[in-house]
Amino acid sequence: MDVTGYRERLIELEAGLSSHMRRNVASGREQLLDTAADAGDASIADESESEDFTEAELDTTTLQQVQAALRRIENGTYGQCLVDGGPIDSKRLDAVPWAAYCTRHQKLLEAASRPKPTL
Ligand SMILES: [Zn+2]
């Protein structure tokens, strides 16, 4: 399997996510300082601040997945499902280059993490 294109995209993603995250954390800190300085509407400041951090957390998760995918490229296991080692659909990798599971197992995992309906 030719991973060159995926490798380049993952490296770009890693760089982009890292700098985006640093910006988010920095803007969160600035808001903290602003709030302390002028004691404006603290509730609004708190809200936008926590949104920034949630976004940063999302980035952290994606960044970890991107880095794991880069390790799989090094190991030669990129494009293989972590559960059964089966091939991950190339269309899926084009859309989500850090995909770690085949479509079937991704669906199973998503179903498992979804809260179950209580009857
Ligand atoms: Zn699988």
JSON list of N, CA and C in Angstrom, two decimals, residues 59-94:
[
{"chain": "A", "resi": 59, "resn": "ASP", "atom": "N", "xyz": [-9.32, 18.85, 19.65]},
{"chain": "A", "resi": 59, "resn": "ASP", "atom": "CA", "xyz": [-8.09, 18.85, 18.88]},
{"chain": "A", "resi": 59, "resn": "ASP", "atom": "C", "xyz": [-7.10, 17.85, 19.45]},
{"chain": "A", "resi": 60, "resn": "THR", "atom": "N", "xyz": [-7.03, 17.76, 20.78]},
{"chain": "A", "resi": 60, "resn": "THR", "atom": "CA", "xyz": [-6.09, 16.83, 21.41]},
{"chain": "A", "resi": 60, "resn": "THR", "atom": "C", "xyz": [-6.41, 15.41, 20.98]},
{"chain": "A", "resi": 61, "resn": "THR", "atom": "N", "xyz": [-7.71, 15.06, 21.00]},
{"chain": "A", "resi": 61, "resn": "THR", "atom": "CA", "xyz": [-8.11, 13.72, 20.61]},
{"chain": "A", "resi": 61, "resn": "THR", "atom": "C", "xyz": [-7.71, 13.45, 19.16]},
{"chain": "A", "resi": 62, "resn": "THR", "atom": "N", "xyz": [-8.05, 14.40, 18.27]},
{"chain": "A", "resi": 62, "resn": "THR", "atom": "CA", "xyz": [-7.71, 14.21, 16.86]},
{"chain": "A", "resi": 62, "resn": "THR", "atom": "C", "xyz": [-6.20, 14.13, 16.69]},
{"chain": "A", "resi": 63, "resn": "LEU", "atom": "N", "xyz": [-5.48, 15.01, 17.41]},
{"chain": "A", "resi": 63, "resn": "LEU", "atom": "CA", "xyz": [-4.03, 15.03, 17.30]},
{"chain": "A", "resi": 63, "resn": "LEU", "atom": "C", "xyz": [-3.45, 13.67, 17.73]},
{"chain": "A", "resi": 64, "resn": "GLN", "atom": "N", "xyz": [-3.99, 13.11, 18.81]},
{"chain": "A", "resi": 64, "resn": "GLN", "atom": "CA", "xyz": [-3.50, 11.80, 19.26]},
{"chain": "A", "resi": 64, "resn": "GLN", "atom": "C", "xyz": [-3.76, 10.73, 18.20]},
{"chain": "A", "resi": 65, "resn": "GLN", "atom": "N", "xyz": [-4.95, 10.82, 17.55]},
{"chain": "A", "resi": 65, "resn": "GLN", "atom": "CA", "xyz": [-5.27, 9.84, 16.51]},
{"chain": "A", "resi": 65, "resn": "GLN", "atom": "C", "xyz": [-4.37, 10.00, 15.31]},
{"chain": "A", "resi": 66, "resn": "VAL", "atom": "N", "xyz": [-4.07, 11.29, 14.97]},
{"chain": "A", "resi": 66, "resn": "VAL", "atom": "CA", "xyz": [-3.18, 11.56, 13.85]},
{"chain": "A", "resi": 66, "resn": "VAL", "atom": "C", "xyz": [-1.78, 11.01, 14.16]},
{"chain": "A", "resi": 67, "resn": "GLN", "atom": "N", "xyz": [-1.32, 11.23, 15.39]},
{"chain": "A", "resi": 67, "resn": "GLN", "atom": "CA", "xyz": [0.02, 10.75, 15.77]},
{"chain": "A", "resi": 67, "resn": "GLN", "atom": "C", "xyz": [0.08, 9.23, 15.79]},
{"chain": "A", "resi": 68, "resn": "ALA", "atom": "N", "xyz": [-1.02, 8.61, 16.25]},
{"chain": "A", "resi": 68, "resn": "ALA", "atom": "CA", "xyz": [-1.08, 7.14, 16.26]},
{"chain": "A", "resi": 68, "resn": "ALA", "atom": "C", "xyz": [-1.03, 6.62, 14.82]},
{"chain": "A", "resi": 69, "resn": "ALA", "atom": "N", "xyz": [-1.72, 7.32, 13.91]},
{"chain": "A", "resi": 69, "resn": "ALA", "atom": "CA", "xyz": [-1.71, 6.90, 12.51]},
{"chain": "A", "resi": 69, "resn": "ALA", "atom": "C", "xyz": [-0.30, 7.01, 11.92]},
{"chain": "A", "resi": 70, "resn": "LEU", "atom": "N", "xyz": [0.41, 8.08, 12.30]},
{"chain": "A", "resi": 70, "resn": "LEU", "atom": "CA", "xyz": [1.79, 8.24, 11.82]},
{"chain": "A", "resi": 70, "resn": "LEU", "atom": "C", "xyz": [2.68, 7.10, 12.34]},
{"chain": "A", "resi": 71, "resn": "ARG", "atom": "N", "xyz": [2.44, 6.67, 13.58]},
{"chain": "A", "resi": 71, "resn": "ARG", "atom": "CA", "xyz": [3.21, 5.54, 14.14]},
{"chain": "A", "resi": 71, "resn": "ARG", "atom": "C", "xyz": [2.90, 4.26, 13.36]},
{"chain": "A", "resi": 72, "resn": "ARG", "atom": "N", "xyz": [1.61, 4.10, 12.98]},
{"chain": "A", "resi": 72, "resn": "ARG", "atom": "CA", "xyz": [1.24, 2.90, 12.22]},
{"chain": "A", "resi": 72, "resn": "ARG", "atom": "C", "xyz": [1.92, 2.92, 10.85]},
{"chain": "A", "resi": 73, "resn": "ILE", "atom": "N", "xyz": [2.11, 4.11, 10.28]},
{"chain": "A", "resi": 73, "resn": "ILE", "atom": "CA", "xyz": [2.83, 4.20, 9.00]},
{"chain": "A", "resi": 73, "resn": "ILE", "atom": "C", "xyz": [4.26, 3.71, 9.21]},
{"chain": "A", "resi": 74, "resn": "GLU", "atom": "N", "xyz": [4.90, 4.15, 10.33]},
{"chain": "A", "resi": 74, "resn": "GLU", "atom": "CA", "xyz": [6.26, 3.71, 10.64]},
{"chain": "A", "resi": 74, "resn": "GLU", "atom": "C", "xyz": [6.32, 2.19, 10.82]},
{"chain": "A", "resi": 75, "resn": "ASN", "atom": "N", "xyz": [5.29, 1.65, 11.49]},
{"chain": "A", "resi": 75, "resn": "ASN", "atom": "CA", "xyz": [5.26, 0.21, 11.77]},
{"chain": "A", "resi": 75, "resn": "ASN", "atom": "C", "xyz": [4.85, -0.63, 10.57]},
{"chain": "A", "resi": 76, "resn": "GLY", "atom": "N", "xyz": [4.33, 0.03, 9.55]},
{"chain": "A", "resi": 76, "resn": "GLY", "atom": "CA", "xyz": [3.84, -0.70, 8.39]},
{"chain": "A", "resi": 76, "resn": "GLY", "atom": "C", "xyz": [2.46, -1.31, 8.60]},
{"chain": "A", "resi": 77, "resn": "THR", "atom": "N", "xyz": [1.73, -0.83, 9.61]},
{"chain": "A", "resi": 77, "resn": "THR", "atom": "CA", "xyz": [0.38, -1.37, 9.85]},
{"chain": "A", "resi": 77, "resn": "THR", "atom": "C", "xyz": [-0.69, -0.36, 9.48]},
{"chain": "A", "resi": 78, "resn": "TYR", "atom": "N", "xyz": [-0.29, 0.74, 8.81]},
{"chain": "A", "resi": 78, "resn": "TYR", "atom": "CA", "xyz": [-1.27, 1.76, 8.44]},
{"chain": "A", "resi": 78, "resn": "TYR", "atom": "C", "xyz": [-2.30, 1.18, 7.46]},
{"chain": "A", "resi": 79, "resn": "GLY", "atom": "N", "xyz": [-3.55, 1.57, 7.65]},
{"chain": "A", "resi": 79, "resn": "GLY", "atom": "CA", "xyz": [-4.61, 1.11, 6.75]},
{"chain": "A", "resi": 79, "resn": "GLY", "atom": "C", "xyz": [-5.17, -0.24, 7.15]},
{"chain": "A", "resi": 80, "resn": "GLN", "atom": "N", "xyz": [-4.74, -0.75, 8.33]},
{"chain": "A", "resi": 80, "resn": "GLN", "atom": "CA", "xyz": [-5.27, -2.01, 8.82]},
{"chain": "A", "resi": 80, "resn": "GLN", "atom": "C", "xyz": [-6.11, -1.75, 10.06]},
{"chain": "A", "resi": 81, "resn": "CYS", "atom": "N", "xyz": [-7.24, -2.45, 10.13]},
{"chain": "A", "resi": 81, "resn": "CYS", "atom": "CA", "xyz": [-8.14, -2.29, 11.27]},
{"chain": "A", "resi": 81, "resn": "CYS", "atom": "C", "xyz": [-7.44, -2.76, 12.55]},
{"chain": "A", "resi": 82, "resn": "LEU", "atom": "N", "xyz": [-7.57, -1.97, 13.64]},
{"chain": "A", "resi": 82, "resn": "LEU", "atom": "CA", "xyz": [-6.92, -2.34, 14.90]},
{"chain": "A", "resi": 82, "resn": "LEU", "atom": "C", "xyz": [-7.55, -3.57, 15.52]},
{"chain": "A", "resi": 83, "resn": "VAL", "atom": "N", "xyz": [-8.79, -3.88, 15.15]},
{"chain": "A", "resi": 83, "resn": "VAL", "atom": "CA", "xyz": [-9.46, -5.03, 15.76]},
{"chain": "A", "resi": 83, "resn": "VAL", "atom": "C", "xyz": [-9.11, -6.32, 15.03]},
{"chain": "A", "resi": 84, "resn": "ASP", "atom": "N", "xyz": [-9.35, -6.35, 13.72]},
{"chain": "A", "resi": 84, "resn": "ASP", "atom": "CA", "xyz": [-9.16, -7.62, 13.00]},
{"chain": "A", "resi": 84, "resn": "ASP", "atom": "C", "xyz": [-8.02, -7.59, 11.98]},
{"chain": "A", "resi": 85, "resn": "GLY", "atom": "N", "xyz": [-7.32, -6.44, 11.89]},
{"chain": "A", "resi": 85, "resn": "GLY", "atom": "CA", "xyz": [-6.21, -6.35, 10.94]},
{"chain": "A", "resi": 85, "resn": "GLY", "atom": "C", "xyz": [-6.66, -6.31, 9.49]},
{"chain": "A", "resi": 86, "resn": "GLY", "atom": "N", "xyz": [-7.97, -6.24, 9.27]},
{"chain": "A", "resi": 86, "resn": "GLY", "atom": "CA", "xyz": [-8.50, -6.17, 7.92]},
{"chain": "A", "resi": 86, "resn": "GLY", "atom": "C", "xyz": [-8.22, -4.82, 7.29]},
{"chain": "A", "resi": 87, "resn": "PRO", "atom": "N", "xyz": [-8.28, -4.75, 5.97]},
{"chain": "A", "resi": 87, "resn": "PRO", "atom": "CA", "xyz": [-7.99, -3.48, 5.29]},
{"chain": "A", "resi": 87, "resn": "PRO", "atom": "C", "xyz": [-9.07, -2.44, 5.54]},
{"chain": "A", "resi": 88, "resn": "ILE", "atom": "N", "xyz": [-8.64, -1.20, 5.76]},
{"chain": "A", "resi": 88, "resn": "ILE", "atom": "CA", "xyz": [-9.58, -0.08, 5.87]},
{"chain": "A", "resi": 88, "resn": "ILE", "atom": "C", "xyz": [-9.82, 0.45, 4.46]},
{"chain": "A", "resi": 89, "resn": "ASP", "atom": "N", "xyz": [-11.07, 0.63, 4.12]},
{"chain": "A", "resi": 89, "resn": "ASP", "atom": "CA", "xyz": [-11.45, 1.12, 2.81]},
{"chain": "A", "resi": 89, "resn": "ASP", "atom": "C", "xyz": [-10.67, 2.39, 2.46]},
{"chain": "A", "resi": 90, "resn": "SER", "atom": "N", "xyz": [-10.11, 2.46, 1.27]},
{"chain": "A", "resi": 90, "resn": "SER", "atom": "CA", "xyz": [-9.28, 3.62, 0.91]},
{"chain": "A", "resi": 90, "resn": "SER", "atom": "C", "xyz": [-10.12, 4.89, 0.84]},
{"chain": "A", "resi": 91, "resn": "LYS", "atom": "N", "xyz": [-11.41, 4.77, 0.50]},
{"chain": "A", "resi": 91, "resn": "LYS", "atom": "CA", "xyz": [-12.28, 5.94, 0.50]},
{"chain": "A", "resi": 91, "resn": "LYS", "atom": "C", "xyz": [-12.38, 6.51, 1.90]},
{"chain": "A", "resi": 92, "resn": "ARG", "atom": "N", "xyz": [-12.42, 5.59, 2.88]},
{"chain": "A", "resi": 92, "resn": "ARG", "atom": "CA", "xyz": [-12.50, 5.99, 4.27]},
{"chain": "A", "resi": 92, "resn": "ARG", "atom": "C", "xyz": [-11.21, 6.70, 4.69]},
{"chain": "A", "resi": 93, "resn": "LEU", "atom": "N", "xyz": [-10.08, 6.16, 4.26]},
{"chain": "A", "resi": 93, "resn": "LEU", "atom": "CA", "xyz": [-8.79, 6.77, 4.60]},
{"chain": "A", "resi": 93, "resn": "LEU", "atom": "C", "xyz": [-8.63, 8.13, 3.91]},
{"chain": "A", "resi": 94, "resn": "ASP", "atom": "N", "xyz": [-9.21, 8.27, 2.72]},
{"chain": "A", "resi": 94, "resn": "ASP", "atom": "CA", "xyz": [-9.15, 9.57, 2.03]},
{"chain": "A", "resi": 94, "resn": "ASP", "atom": "C", "xyz": [-9.93, 10.61, 2.83]}
]
